[in-house]
Amino acid sequence: MNKEIGSAFAFVLGLLFSVGGFAQTIKGTVTDSTGTPVSYANISLKNGSNLIIAYTISNNKGEYTLQIPAGQANTNLLAEVTCMGFKKQSKPVADFSAPVDFKLFSSVSQLQTVNVKDKRPWLKTSGDTLSYKVSDFSNPQDR
């Protein structure tokens, strides 16, 4: 009886470890329009429902490796790259043996104007004297 349980346990363990052996990877590089590697670009792998199933970041050479989760259907997969200062780019993934390389083009974005208003109390030091306006400390939390 113990031999049968041990054999069944070893069989189940073997199955679990063999599933990891079937996991596939997608490799590639991310460069800009001049061919310079793009570091820290975000690469995500999306399924047909547009859900992210894998995610990674490119290294300082622009290289990345995406692990496809075991048991994931290998159809309708889309690799998408985003990076600050570049336009987002997507490519369908069909062949896992071929690298999926991306060439990003710069994107200019104009941010809205930011106004910073200072409502902190005004303090002035002159030697060993500290001058301030008493009305600036009218709230109990300011004291």
XYZ file of N, CA and C in Angstrom:
429
model
N 0.824 -1.193 0.000
C 0.000 0.000 0.000
C 0.871 1.261 0.000
N 1.934 1.263 0.812
C 2.821 2.422 0.878
C 3.565 2.640 -0.438
N 3.907 1.509 -1.123
C 4.587 1.626 -2.401
C 3.679 2.285 -3.438
N 2.384 1.927 -3.388
C 1.439 2.496 -4.345
C 1.264 3.992 -4.104
N 1.194 4.384 -2.849
C 1.047 5.809 -2.521
C 2.305 6.564 -2.938
N 3.459 5.996 -2.663
C 4.724 6.629 -3.060
C 4.842 6.747 -4.564
N 4.422 5.704 -5.295
C 4.474 5.749 -6.756
C 3.511 6.798 -7.297
N 2.323 6.876 -6.729
C 1.338 7.867 -7.162
C 1.842 9.283 -6.879
N 2.466 9.465 -5.717
C 3.011 10.769 -5.355
C 4.129 11.166 -6.319
N 5.000 10.243 -6.644
C 6.098 10.514 -7.575
C 5.555 10.829 -8.964
N 4.500 10.129 -9.371
C 3.886 10.370 -10.673
C 3.292 11.780 -10.748
N 2.562 12.168 -9.694
C 1.949 13.499 -9.657
C 3.032 14.577 -9.636
N 4.078 14.348 -8.857
C 5.185 15.304 -8.815
C 5.844 15.434 -10.179
N 6.034 14.326 -10.863
C 6.613 14.340 -12.201
C 5.761 15.129 -13.173
N 4.439 14.970 -13.077
C 3.539 15.728 -13.939
C 3.640 17.225 -13.666
N 3.699 17.581 -12.385
C 3.784 18.996 -12.032
C 5.063 19.627 -12.566
N 6.167 18.943 -12.440
C 7.432 19.492 -12.912
C 7.525 19.482 -14.433
N 6.858 18.576 -15.090
C 6.918 18.523 -16.547
C 6.120 19.654 -17.175
N 5.086 20.162 -16.483
C 4.297 21.274 -17.005
C 5.191 22.498 -17.151
N 6.101 22.734 -16.205
C 7.025 23.862 -16.296
C 7.947 23.732 -17.485
N 8.238 22.531 -17.909
C 9.098 22.322 -19.062
C 8.431 22.713 -20.363
N 7.110 22.752 -20.413
C 6.390 23.111 -21.621
C 6.158 24.619 -21.733
N 6.483 25.366 -20.689
C 6.295 26.814 -20.751
C 7.213 27.389 -21.823
N 6.684 28.306 -22.598
C 7.443 28.875 -23.696
C 7.806 30.312 -23.386
N 8.774 30.818 -24.119
C 9.210 32.195 -23.919
C 9.186 32.945 -25.241
N 9.035 34.240 -25.119
C 9.131 35.145 -26.254
C 10.303 36.067 -25.952
N 11.230 36.160 -26.891
C 12.391 37.019 -26.710
C 12.422 38.058 -27.819
N 13.091 39.164 -27.532
C 13.234 40.198 -28.543
C 13.999 41.379 -28.009
N 14.074 42.428 -28.811
C 14.748 43.663 -28.418
C 13.841 44.847 -28.693
N 14.112 45.919 -27.962
C 13.381 47.172 -28.141
C 14.420 48.251 -28.444
N 14.283 48.874 -29.609
C 15.188 49.946 -30.002
C 14.386 51.171 -30.419
N 15.070 52.309 -30.486
C 14.398 53.507 -30.983
C 14.623 53.619 -32.485
N 14.183 54.700 -33.082
C 14.251 54.839 -34.542
C 15.686 54.912 -35.058
N 16.649 55.235 -34.192
C 18.055 55.292 -34.619
C 18.792 53.986 -34.357
N 18.111 53.008 -33.750
C 18.733 51.718 -33.455
C 19.334 51.630 -32.074
N 19.197 52.675 -31.267
C 19.706 52.668 -29.892
C 18.777 51.844 -29.011
N 19.324 50.950 -28.173
C 18.467 50.150 -27.292
C 17.674 51.032 -26.325
N 16.441 50.657 -26.081
C 15.577 51.390 -25.153
C 15.531 50.604 -23.845
N 16.094 51.192 -22.803
C 16.101 50.553 -21.484
C 14.776 50.800 -20.774
N 14.382 49.854 -19.961
C 13.217 49.963 -19.080
C 11.903 50.193 -19.835
N 11.799 49.661 -21.038
C 10.525 49.698 -21.763
C 9.620 48.616 -21.174
N 8.341 48.886 -21.079
C 7.367 47.944 -20.529
C 6.826 47.072 -21.648
N 6.990 45.767 -21.512
C 6.491 44.826 -22.503
C 5.433 43.964 -21.844
N 4.240 43.946 -22.413
C 3.175 43.113 -21.863
C 2.647 42.192 -22.957
N 2.228 41.016 -22.537
C 1.643 40.035 -23.443
C 0.165 39.938 -23.108
N -0.682 40.177 -24.114
C -2.131 40.178 -23.897
C -2.759 39.030 -24.664
N -3.837 38.496 -24.084
C -4.566 37.420 -24.765
C -5.673 38.029 -25.623
N -6.509 37.182 -26.216
C -7.584 37.643 -27.089
C -8.603 38.528 -26.405
N -8.716 38.423 -25.077
C -9.655 39.250 -24.313
C -9.020 40.559 -23.869
N -7.808 40.863 -24.351
C -7.055 42.069 -24.018
C -6.641 42.113 -22.545
N -6.501 40.947 -21.922
C -6.017 40.870 -20.542
C -4.520 40.586 -20.550
N -3.791 41.244 -19.674
C -2.347 41.031 -19.594
C -2.089 39.693 -18.915
N -1.354 38.817 -19.606
C -1.055 37.497 -19.050
C 0.423 37.357 -18.681
N 1.263 38.254 -19.205
C 2.685 38.249 -18.852
C 3.209 39.668 -19.007
N 4.258 39.980 -18.240
C 4.780 41.338 -18.218
C 6.267 41.291 -17.915
N 7.025 42.157 -18.545
C 8.445 42.272 -18.244
C 8.930 43.657 -18.640
N 10.190 43.941 -18.327
C 10.819 45.222 -18.635
C 12.116 44.936 -19.382
N 12.425 45.730 -20.384
C 13.670 45.522 -21.133
C 14.874 45.930 -20.288
N 15.996 45.254 -20.522
C 17.214 45.565 -19.775
C 17.942 46.732 -20.434
N 19.169 47.020 -19.984
C 19.904 48.180 -20.508
C 20.372 47.977 -21.953
N 20.294 46.745 -22.465
C 20.625 46.482 -23.869
C 19.366 46.445 -24.735
N 18.206 46.721 -24.134
C 16.943 46.700 -24.855
C 16.369 45.308 -25.037
N 16.980 44.303 -24.425
C 16.527 42.921 -24.575
C 15.465 42.586 -23.538
N 14.573 41.679 -23.901
C 13.546 41.218 -22.961
C 13.246 39.745 -23.208
N 12.695 39.106 -22.188
C 12.220 37.727 -22.277
C 10.889 37.656 -21.554
N 9.853 37.242 -22.257
C 8.507 37.079 -21.688
C 8.223 35.599 -21.514
N 7.852 35.193 -20.331
C 7.463 33.809 -20.064
C 5.957 33.677 -20.304
N 5.589 32.790 -21.193
C 4.168 32.526 -21.427
C 3.716 31.541 -20.359
N 2.670 31.869 -19.601
C 2.210 30.959 -18.552
C 1.819 29.598 -19.117
N 2.168 28.547 -18.369
C 1.814 27.187 -18.787
C 0.298 27.063 -18.857
N -0.174 26.370 -19.857
C -1.610 26.165 -20.014
C -2.303 27.297 -20.753
N -1.580 28.334 -21.111
C -2.172 29.460 -21.831
C -2.319 29.098 -23.310
N -3.485 29.371 -23.856
C -3.694 29.133 -25.283
C -2.762 30.038 -26.080
N -2.110 29.466 -27.063
C -1.111 30.220 -27.820
C -1.682 30.898 -29.061
N -2.958 31.202 -29.042
C -3.588 31.880 -30.169
C -4.043 33.265 -29.736
N -4.112 34.168 -30.682
C -4.556 35.547 -30.455
C -3.737 36.268 -29.393
N -2.439 36.034 -29.354
C -1.574 36.732 -28.401
C -1.033 38.000 -29.052
N -0.905 39.040 -28.234
C -0.441 40.334 -28.719
C 0.624 40.862 -27.774
N 1.806 41.173 -28.302
C 2.873 41.788 -27.502
C 2.767 43.299 -27.679
N 2.825 44.017 -26.555
C 2.667 45.465 -26.584
C 3.799 46.113 -25.804
N 4.408 47.154 -26.395
C 5.515 47.853 -25.756
C 5.124 49.301 -25.521
N 5.360 49.784 -24.311
C 5.144 51.191 -23.989
C 6.377 51.704 -23.255
N 6.691 52.951 -23.507
C 7.815 53.586 -22.827
C 7.587 55.098 -22.897
N 7.912 55.783 -21.814
C 7.729 57.230 -21.746
C 8.546 57.906 -22.851
N 7.909 58.779 -23.604
C 8.581 59.498 -24.677
C 8.507 58.802 -26.029
N 7.856 57.631 -26.071
C 7.730 56.883 -27.323
C 6.274 56.511 -27.556
N 5.925 56.307 -28.822
C 4.576 55.853 -29.158
C 4.429 54.377 -28.819
N 3.250 54.002 -28.345
C 2.958 52.604 -28.024
C 2.933 51.790 -29.308
N 3.454 50.553 -29.213
C 3.482 49.691 -30.391
C 3.044 48.289 -30.000
N 2.280 47.638 -30.868
C 1.789 46.275 -30.631
C 2.093 45.412 -31.840
N 2.344 44.126 -31.565
C 2.567 43.156 -32.639
C 1.908 41.839 -32.256
N 1.240 41.181 -33.218
C 0.703 39.847 -32.929
C 1.843 38.841 -32.823
N 1.662 37.871 -31.942
C 2.678 36.838 -31.736
C 2.121 35.519 -32.231
N 2.803 34.935 -33.205
C 2.369 33.649 -33.752
C 3.444 32.587 -33.586
N 4.684 32.963 -33.842
C 5.799 32.019 -33.787
C 6.670 32.349 -32.578
N 6.780 31.393 -31.650
C 7.544 31.640 -30.430
C 9.043 31.454 -30.622
N 9.458 30.843 -31.718
C 10.881 30.635 -31.946
C 11.529 31.875 -32.563
N 10.750 32.709 -33.237
C 11.285 33.920 -33.856
C 11.236 35.080 -32.853
N 12.280 35.911 -32.818
C 12.255 37.056 -31.897
C 11.208 38.083 -32.322
N 10.631 38.744 -31.340
C 9.660 39.808 -31.599
C 10.361 41.113 -31.246
N 10.901 41.780 -32.260
C 11.649 43.014 -32.053
C 10.753 44.219 -32.303
N 10.994 45.269 -31.536
C 10.206 46.493 -31.654
C 11.131 47.664 -31.961
N 10.677 48.545 -32.839
C 11.373 49.794 -33.148
C 10.409 50.914 -32.785
N 10.718 51.627 -31.707
C 9.831 52.673 -31.212
C 10.181 54.025 -31.813
N 9.161 54.825 -32.028
C 9.337 56.170 -32.548
C 8.950 57.168 -31.471
N 9.685 58.272 -31.426
C 9.471 59.242 -30.353
C 8.097 59.891 -30.470
N 7.615 60.301 -29.324
C 6.307 60.939 -29.233
C 6.448 62.172 -28.353
N 6.035 63.296 -28.879
C 6.118 64.539 -28.125
C 4.774 64.766 -27.453
N 4.788 64.963 -26.146
C 3.557 65.258 -25.422
C 3.741 66.560 -24.656
N 2.784 67.411 -24.801
C 2.817 68.677 -24.085
C 1.975 68.542 -22.831
N 2.605 68.724 -21.695
C 1.885 68.654 -20.430
C 1.190 69.972 -20.158
N 0.122 69.906 -19.396
C -0.609 71.109 -19.044
C 0.206 71.920 -18.040
N -0.072 73.213 -17.995
C 0.617 74.101 -17.073
C 0.240 73.758 -15.635
N 1.231 73.782 -14.765
C 1.006 73.509 -13.347
C 1.290 74.780 -12.569
N 0.328 75.218 -11.768
C 0.505 76.386 -10.908
C 0.680 75.915 -9.483
N 1.753 76.346 -8.865
C 2.027 75.977 -7.481
C 1.744 77.191 -6.619
N 0.846 77.007 -5.674
C 0.501 78.096 -4.767
C 1.042 77.748 -3.388
N 1.690 78.700 -2.801
C 2.311 78.485 -1.499
C 1.460 79.156 -0.423
N 0.905 78.334 0.461
C 0.099 78.873 1.556
C 0.745 78.571 2.902
N 2.004 78.231 2.841
C 2.700 77.954 4.093
C 2.978 79.256 4.821
N 3.138 79.192 6.124
C 3.474 80.403 6.889
C 4.832 80.956 6.451
N 4.927 82.269 6.487
C 6.147 82.942 6.092
C 7.010 83.160 7.334
N 8.228 82.635 7.309
C 9.177 82.793 8.407
C 10.430 83.457 7.875
N 10.996 84.352 8.685
C 12.215 85.040 8.284
C 13.196 84.977 9.447
N 14.405 84.580 9.130
C 15.442 84.548 10.167
C 16.438 85.661 9.907
N 16.839 86.286 10.960
C 17.835 87.353 10.888
C 18.747 87.173 12.097
N 19.875 86.511 11.861
C 20.777 86.212 12.977
C 20.124 85.200 13.892
N 19.925 85.589 15.155
C 19.279 84.686 16.106
C 17.813 85.046 16.337
N 17.234 85.880 15.472
C 15.853 86.318 15.611
C 14.997 85.691 14.522
N 13.837 85.194 14.923
C 12.879 84.604 14.002
C 11.658 85.506 13.943
N 11.325 86.006 12.753
C 10.171 86.889 12.572
C 9.093 86.139 11.811
N 7.845 86.349 12.206
C 6.739 85.709 11.509
C 5.477 86.524 11.704
N 4.496 86.222 10.878
C 3.212 86.893 10.918
C 2.277 86.027 11.751
N 1.751 86.557 12.824
C 0.923 85.793 13.755
C -0.324 85.245 13.082
N -0.914 85.958 12.167
C -2.149 85.503 11.520
C -1.912 84.262 10.651
N -0.651 83.994 10.263
C -0.350 82.781 9.500
C -0.511 81.521 10.346
N -0.511 81.673 11.660
C -0.627 80.535 12.567
C -1.967 80.572 13.302
N -3.030 80.847 12.573
C -4.347 80.978 13.198
C -5.027 79.646 13.445
N -4.682 78.591 12.703
C -5.286 77.280 12.903
C -4.533 76.526 13.986
N -5.262 75.705 14.783
C -4.582 74.936 15.832
C -3.527 73.965 15.297
N -3.723 73.435 14.080
C -2.755 72.471 13.558
C -1.463 73.184 13.126
N -1.500 74.506 12.917
C -0.314 75.260 12.528
C 0.605 75.541 13.711
N 0.118 75.388 14.929
C 0.911 75.763 16.114
C 1.780 74.625 16.571
